[in-house]
Short mmCIF file of C-alpha atoms in Angstrom, two decimals:
data_model
loop_
_atom_site.label_atom_id
_atom_site.label_comp_id
_atom_site.label_asym_id
_atom_site.label_seq_id
_atom_site.Cartn_x
_atom_site.Cartn_y
_atom_site.Cartn_z
CA MET A 16 49.16 -38.05 1.63
CA VAL A 17 51.80 -36.61 3.96
CA ALA A 18 53.43 -38.88 6.47
CA SER A 19 52.18 -36.78 9.43
CA SER A 20 48.57 -37.74 8.60
CA ILE A 21 49.26 -41.46 9.09
CA PRO A 22 48.22 -42.43 12.61
CA ALA A 23 50.76 -43.98 14.93
CA LEU A 24 50.38 -47.62 15.89
CA ARG A 25 48.90 -48.16 19.31
CA TYR A 26 49.46 -51.02 21.71
CA ASP A 27 47.20 -49.83 24.54
CA TRP A 28 43.74 -50.50 23.17
CA THR A 29 41.23 -51.14 25.97
CA ALA A 30 38.29 -53.51 25.74
CA GLU A 31 36.03 -50.51 26.26
CA GLU A 32 37.51 -48.71 23.24
CA VAL A 33 37.14 -51.72 21.00
CA LEU A 34 33.58 -52.28 22.24
CA ASP A 35 32.84 -48.70 21.26
CA LEU A 36 34.19 -49.44 17.76
CA LEU A 37 31.98 -52.55 17.44
CA GLN A 38 28.91 -50.47 18.39
CA GLN A 39 29.49 -47.57 15.98
CA PRO A 40 27.10 -46.98 13.07
CA LEU A 41 28.20 -49.46 10.44
CA MET A 42 28.80 -46.94 7.67
CA ASP A 43 30.97 -44.79 9.89
CA LEU A 44 32.89 -47.82 11.13
CA VAL A 45 33.59 -49.21 7.64
CA HIS A 46 34.63 -45.77 6.36
CA ARG A 47 37.11 -45.36 9.17
CA ALA A 48 38.46 -48.90 8.70
CA GLN A 49 38.85 -48.43 4.93
CA THR A 50 40.64 -45.09 5.41
CA ILE A 51 43.16 -46.68 7.79
CA HIS A 52 43.48 -49.74 5.53
CA ARG A 53 44.56 -47.56 2.62
CA GLN A 54 47.10 -45.72 4.77
CA PHE A 55 48.94 -48.94 5.63
CA ASN A 56 48.10 -51.50 2.93
CA PRO A 57 47.71 -51.79 -0.85
CA PRO A 58 44.02 -50.94 -1.41
CA ASN A 59 43.10 -53.61 -4.01
CA GLN A 60 45.32 -56.55 -3.13
CA ILE A 61 44.00 -59.63 -1.29
CA GLN A 62 46.25 -62.49 -0.32
CA LEU A 63 45.17 -66.00 -1.22
CA ALA A 64 46.17 -68.56 1.40
CA THR A 65 45.61 -72.29 1.08
CA LEU A 66 45.18 -74.47 4.20
CA LEU A 67 45.89 -78.20 4.25
CA SER A 68 45.10 -80.60 7.10
CA VAL A 69 48.30 -82.63 7.37
CA LYS A 70 47.15 -84.62 10.38
CA THR A 71 43.39 -84.90 10.68
CA GLY A 72 41.19 -85.89 13.67
CA GLY A 73 41.83 -87.64 16.98
CA CYS A 74 42.88 -84.47 18.83
CA SER A 75 42.91 -84.71 22.60
CA GLU A 76 41.63 -81.16 23.04
CA ASP A 77 37.94 -80.58 23.82
CA CYS A 78 37.42 -77.38 21.77
CA ALA A 79 33.62 -77.13 21.64
CA TYR A 80 33.61 -76.05 18.00
CA CYS A 81 36.02 -78.57 16.56
CA PRO A 82 34.97 -81.73 14.64
CA GLN A 83 38.52 -83.04 14.93
CA SER A 84 38.28 -83.39 18.72
CA ALA A 85 38.32 -86.99 20.02
CA HIS A 86 35.69 -85.87 22.61
CA TYR A 87 32.92 -85.67 20.00
CA ARG A 88 31.37 -88.03 17.49
CA THR A 89 31.41 -86.39 14.07
CA THR A 90 31.83 -87.51 10.49
CA VAL A 91 35.54 -86.60 10.69
CA GLU A 92 37.59 -89.78 11.02
CA PRO A 93 41.21 -89.71 12.23
CA GLN A 94 43.65 -89.86 9.34
CA PRO A 95 47.38 -90.62 9.30
CA ILE A 96 49.86 -87.81 8.69
CA HIS A 97 50.30 -86.98 5.03
CA PRO A 98 53.76 -87.86 3.60
CA VAL A 99 56.06 -84.93 2.83
CA GLU A 100 55.77 -85.43 -0.93
CA VAL A 101 51.96 -85.29 -0.77
CA VAL A 102 52.03 -82.03 1.16
CA LEU A 103 54.57 -80.41 -1.17
CA ALA A 104 52.58 -81.49 -4.21
CA ALA A 105 49.53 -79.77 -2.69
CA ALA A 106 51.61 -76.67 -2.11
CA GLU A 107 52.70 -76.65 -5.77
CA ARG A 108 49.06 -76.94 -6.89
CA ALA A 109 48.11 -74.09 -4.53
CA LYS A 110 50.83 -71.88 -5.96
CA ALA A 111 49.81 -72.69 -9.56
CA ALA A 112 46.23 -71.73 -8.63
CA GLY A 113 47.39 -68.30 -7.33
CA ALA A 114 48.03 -68.82 -3.59
CA SER A 115 51.09 -67.12 -2.09
CA ARG A 116 50.74 -68.61 1.41
CA PHE A 117 50.52 -72.29 2.26
CA CYS A 118 49.24 -73.20 5.72
CA MET A 119 49.58 -76.65 7.26
CA GLY A 120 47.60 -77.96 10.20
CA TRP A 121 48.15 -80.85 12.63
CA ALA A 122 45.33 -81.83 14.98
CA TRP A 123 47.53 -81.92 18.10
CA ARG A 124 47.43 -80.41 21.56
CA GLU A 125 51.18 -79.79 21.23
CA ILE A 126 53.92 -80.54 18.73
CA ARG A 127 55.56 -83.90 19.28
CA ASP A 128 59.29 -84.37 18.77
CA GLY A 129 60.55 -87.17 16.59
CA LYS A 130 59.87 -88.27 13.07
CA ALA A 131 56.63 -86.26 12.70
CA PHE A 132 58.36 -83.01 13.74
CA ASP A 133 61.30 -83.72 11.44
CA GLN A 134 58.83 -84.13 8.60
CA MET A 135 57.16 -80.84 9.56
CA LEU A 136 60.52 -79.10 9.25
CA GLU A 137 61.04 -80.72 5.81
CA MET A 138 57.59 -79.55 4.71
CA VAL A 139 58.36 -75.98 5.83
CA ARG A 140 61.63 -75.95 3.91
CA GLY A 141 59.90 -77.35 0.85
CA VAL A 142 57.12 -74.78 0.88
CA ARG A 143 59.62 -71.91 1.28
CA SER A 144 61.66 -73.28 -1.60
CA LEU A 145 58.61 -72.74 -3.79
CA GLY A 146 58.71 -69.02 -2.97
CA MET A 147 55.57 -69.22 -0.80
CA GLU A 148 54.93 -68.15 2.75
CA ALA A 149 54.76 -71.14 5.06
CA CYS A 150 52.44 -71.23 8.08
CA VAL A 151 52.02 -74.01 10.63
CA THR A 152 49.29 -74.61 13.21
CA ALA A 153 49.94 -77.54 15.51
CA GLY A 154 49.12 -76.53 19.06
CA MET A 155 51.62 -75.64 21.77
CA LEU A 156 55.37 -75.81 21.20
CA THR A 157 58.62 -75.53 23.12
CA ASP A 158 61.32 -72.87 22.73
CA THR A 159 63.57 -75.38 20.97
CA GLN A 160 60.85 -76.42 18.52
CA ALA A 161 60.13 -72.76 17.74
CA GLU A 162 63.79 -72.13 17.07
CA LYS A 163 64.01 -75.15 14.76
CA LEU A 164 60.92 -74.00 12.85
CA ALA A 165 62.46 -70.53 12.49
CA ALA A 166 65.70 -72.05 11.21
CA ALA A 167 63.70 -74.07 8.66
CA GLY A 168 62.31 -70.75 7.33
CA LEU A 169 58.79 -70.82 8.81
CA THR A 170 57.02 -67.58 7.98
CA ALA A 171 54.23 -67.75 10.56
CA TYR A 172 52.83 -69.84 13.33
CA ASN A 173 49.05 -69.85 13.89
CA HIS A 174 47.74 -70.11 17.40
CA ASN A 175 44.34 -68.51 17.91
CA LEU A 176 43.04 -67.07 21.20
CA ASP A 177 39.52 -68.02 20.00
CA THR A 178 37.66 -65.75 22.43
CA SER A 179 37.99 -63.69 25.62
CA PRO A 180 39.59 -65.05 28.81
CA GLU A 181 36.22 -64.69 30.49
CA PHE A 182 34.34 -66.86 27.98
CA TYR A 183 37.24 -69.21 27.19
CA GLY A 184 36.36 -71.77 29.87
CA GLN A 185 33.03 -72.42 28.23
CA ILE A 186 34.75 -73.42 25.01
CA ILE A 187 37.95 -75.22 26.04
CA THR A 188 39.05 -76.93 29.26
CA THR A 189 42.14 -78.88 28.09
CA ARG A 190 44.41 -75.87 27.65
CA THR A 191 44.49 -72.53 29.51
CA TYR A 192 44.41 -69.03 28.11
CA GLY A 193 47.83 -68.53 29.64
CA ASP A 194 49.08 -71.52 27.65
CA ARG A 195 48.00 -69.86 24.48
CA LEU A 196 49.66 -66.54 25.33
CA GLN A 197 52.87 -68.36 26.26
CA THR A 198 52.90 -70.13 22.87
CA LEU A 199 52.57 -66.78 21.10
CA GLU A 200 55.49 -65.40 23.09
CA ARG A 201 57.67 -68.44 22.19
CA VAL A 202 56.80 -67.95 18.52
CA ARG A 203 57.69 -64.25 18.70
CA GLN A 204 60.94 -64.81 20.55
CA ALA A 205 62.01 -67.30 17.89
CA GLY A 206 61.62 -64.57 15.26
CA ILE A 207 58.57 -66.17 13.59
CA SER A 208 55.62 -63.93 12.71
CA VAL A 209 52.43 -64.47 14.66
CA CYS A 210 49.10 -65.49 13.20
CA CYS A 211 46.41 -65.19 15.85
CA GLY A 212 42.71 -64.41 15.79
CA GLY A 213 39.45 -65.82 17.00
CA ILE A 214 35.95 -67.11 16.35
CA ILE A 215 32.62 -65.38 16.70
CA GLY A 216 29.19 -66.95 16.92
CA MET A 217 30.01 -69.42 19.73
CA GLY A 218 27.53 -67.80 22.17
CA GLU A 219 29.92 -65.12 23.38
CA GLY A 220 28.82 -61.53 24.03
CA LEU A 221 29.95 -58.42 22.26
CA SER A 222 32.16 -57.61 25.22
CA ASP A 223 33.98 -60.94 24.75
CA ARG A 224 34.77 -60.06 21.12
CA ALA A 225 36.06 -56.65 22.21
CA ARG A 226 38.19 -58.15 24.93
CA MET A 227 39.79 -60.64 22.56
CA LEU A 228 40.63 -57.91 20.01
CA SER A 229 42.03 -55.66 22.72
CA ILE A 230 44.37 -58.39 23.88
CA LEU A 231 45.60 -58.98 20.35
CA ALA A 232 45.98 -55.24 19.78
CA SER A 233 47.98 -54.93 23.02
CA LEU A 234 50.69 -57.32 21.78
CA ASN A 235 53.80 -55.43 20.71
CA PRO A 236 54.35 -55.93 17.85
CA HIS A 237 50.84 -56.70 16.73
CA PRO A 238 50.21 -60.11 15.15
CA GLU A 239 51.15 -59.92 11.47
CA SER A 240 48.08 -62.03 10.67
CA VAL A 241 44.67 -61.90 12.33
CA PRO A 242 42.19 -64.59 11.20
CA ILE A 243 38.51 -63.66 11.81
CA ASN A 244 36.42 -66.80 11.87
CA ALA A 245 32.65 -67.34 12.04
CA LEU A 246 31.59 -70.54 13.71
CA VAL A 247 30.70 -73.39 11.40
CA ALA A 248 28.37 -75.41 13.57
CA VAL A 249 29.22 -79.04 12.92
CA ALA A 250 26.90 -81.90 13.92
CA GLY A 251 28.26 -83.86 16.83
CA THR A 252 30.24 -81.02 18.38
CA ALA A 253 29.18 -79.21 21.56
CA LEU A 254 28.18 -76.15 19.51
CA GLU A 255 26.17 -77.98 16.85
CA ALA A 256 22.97 -76.07 17.74
CA GLN A 257 24.46 -72.60 17.54
CA PRO A 258 22.59 -70.42 14.99
CA PRO A 259 24.61 -68.70 12.22
CA ILE A 260 25.72 -65.14 12.90
CA ASP A 261 24.47 -62.09 11.05
CA PRO A 262 27.12 -61.42 8.37
CA LEU A 263 27.29 -57.78 9.47
CA GLU A 264 28.76 -58.93 12.75
CA LEU A 265 31.68 -60.32 10.79
CA VAL A 266 32.04 -57.03 8.94
CA ARG A 267 32.21 -55.22 12.28
CA MET A 268 34.91 -57.59 13.54
CA CYS A 269 37.03 -57.08 10.42
CA ALA A 270 36.69 -53.31 10.70
CA ALA A 271 37.60 -53.21 14.41
CA ALA A 272 40.60 -55.49 13.82
CA ARG A 273 41.77 -53.26 10.97
CA ILE A 274 41.46 -50.07 13.05
CA ALA A 275 43.26 -51.52 16.04
CA MET A 276 45.94 -53.39 14.07
CA PRO A 277 46.49 -51.35 10.91
CA ARG A 278 49.38 -53.34 9.40
CA ALA A 279 48.01 -56.84 10.06
CA ARG A 280 46.65 -59.08 7.35
CA VAL A 281 43.06 -59.43 8.48
CA ARG A 282 42.12 -62.88 7.19
CA LEU A 283 38.47 -63.65 6.35
CA SER A 284 38.55 -67.27 7.41
CA ALA A 285 36.10 -69.99 8.50
CA GLY A 286 32.44 -69.41 7.77
CA ARG A 287 33.08 -67.58 4.51
CA SER A 288 31.09 -70.17 2.52
CA GLN A 289 28.02 -68.95 4.39
CA LEU A 290 28.51 -65.38 3.17
CA SER A 291 27.05 -63.86 0.02
CA ARG A 292 29.38 -62.15 -2.46
CA GLU A 293 28.12 -58.81 -1.19
CA ALA A 294 28.87 -59.67 2.44
CA GLN A 295 32.43 -60.65 1.51
CA VAL A 296 32.92 -57.41 -0.35
CA LEU A 297 31.75 -55.51 2.73
CA CYS A 298 34.40 -57.37 4.76
CA PHE A 299 37.03 -56.29 2.22
CA LEU A 300 35.82 -52.71 2.47
CA ALA A 301 36.17 -53.09 6.24
CA GLY A 302 39.82 -53.97 5.87
CA ALA A 303 40.00 -57.75 5.35
CA ASN A 304 42.84 -58.41 2.91
CA SER A 305 43.28 -62.14 2.89
CA ILE A 306 41.07 -65.20 2.33
CA PHE A 307 41.64 -68.91 2.62
CA TYR A 308 41.55 -70.22 -0.91
CA GLY A 309 40.59 -73.75 -1.89
CA ASP A 310 37.54 -76.01 -1.71
CA THR A 311 38.23 -77.17 1.86
CA LEU A 312 39.28 -75.38 5.04
CA LEU A 313 40.81 -78.15 7.16
CA THR A 314 37.63 -80.27 7.48
CA THR A 315 34.88 -77.79 6.57
CA GLY A 316 33.71 -76.40 3.30
CA ASN A 317 35.06 -73.27 1.58
CA PRO A 318 34.05 -71.42 -1.62
CA ALA A 319 35.32 -72.96 -4.84
CA GLU A 320 38.53 -71.48 -6.28
CA GLU A 321 36.84 -70.43 -9.51
CA ARG A 322 34.19 -68.58 -7.55
CA ASP A 323 36.84 -66.70 -5.59
CA ARG A 324 38.81 -65.82 -8.73
CA GLN A 325 35.64 -64.45 -10.29
CA LEU A 326 34.81 -62.42 -7.23
CA LEU A 327 38.24 -60.78 -7.18
CA ALA A 328 37.98 -60.05 -10.92
CA ASP A 329 34.47 -58.56 -10.52
CA ILE A 330 35.65 -56.08 -7.86
CA GLY A 331 38.92 -55.24 -9.55
CA ALA A 332 41.11 -56.84 -6.85
CA GLU A 333 44.22 -58.86 -7.47
CA PRO A 334 46.12 -61.46 -5.46
CA LEU A 335 48.85 -60.26 -3.17
CA VAL A 336 51.95 -62.06 -4.35
CA SER A 337 54.82 -60.79 -2.24
CA CYS A 338 56.10 -62.99 0.53
CA LEU A 339 56.14 -61.80 4.13
CA GLU A 340 59.54 -62.10 5.69
CA THR A 341 59.85 -63.52 9.18
CA THR A 342 60.45 -60.96 11.92
CA PRO A 343 64.19 -60.70 12.73
CA LYS A 344 64.78 -61.89 16.25
CA ASN A 345 66.64 -58.80 17.24
CA SER A 346 63.67 -56.64 16.28
CA VAL A 347 61.33 -58.21 18.81
CA LYS A 348 60.18 -55.63 21.32
CA LYS A 349 60.42 -56.78 24.90
#
């Protein structure tokens, strides 16, 4: 394929354009997404990423979907922060099982300086020393904290937008949409790659999904990682009564994300345990090229590792093993 046939990256996607994508006939949409996927990514490689909850429960945020929020009564009990050696042992097990990215989560509104942050830096250094990508999700952070994480070798920082600005207030009231965008800017300015996506099935409309994707696709550069989550309705949370989504809606989101952000790793994330093998394969055809790998995703269930290995083998896919380098600070576009 000649270089001139590869489409240029765009950073001016409108919500109306993305909404049009989401409403296209599914076969046409998936074909377009797979064509673009193959132009920018290895066609049969899927990254395996393992996610560990380092600090569980007791979060001061009121995210309507989250069983770790202190605002709701769920079966998730607050747990102390895992010691560094426990986290690094988990990373070693994840690598031995085939994961190339190790993600660590802290149930915080914002990162707290002191011993816990120093331990976070040690964990990041330890994961990178294993030859794995290291990702952290721990809420908001300061410029200084972002710079220290970059110096420790952090590959990516996860901070999801969750939904559109218009629907956001019905899901979260303890942090503004502007706070989230400011966190992403701090991460980018520190030279750390951005991991940012959202959740569908929370009661939002199709226009809300389109708006969220258009905001992500307007970031320059695009997020290197875009998690697409389906709500896991947990008893005790504000969204416990939400019905599960049609899996084809998740396929459409993966396809639209792939078309709008061709180089991103589109991560099929929460809610995957509710999908059949066939629905997951459709998501891969639509451009998803990463899954969270391991029996638990923070505090909710995830398909068993053996099941995932068998699925990849059955479709002729293989794990993506190369590490993503952090974005050099001087390459950040203003």
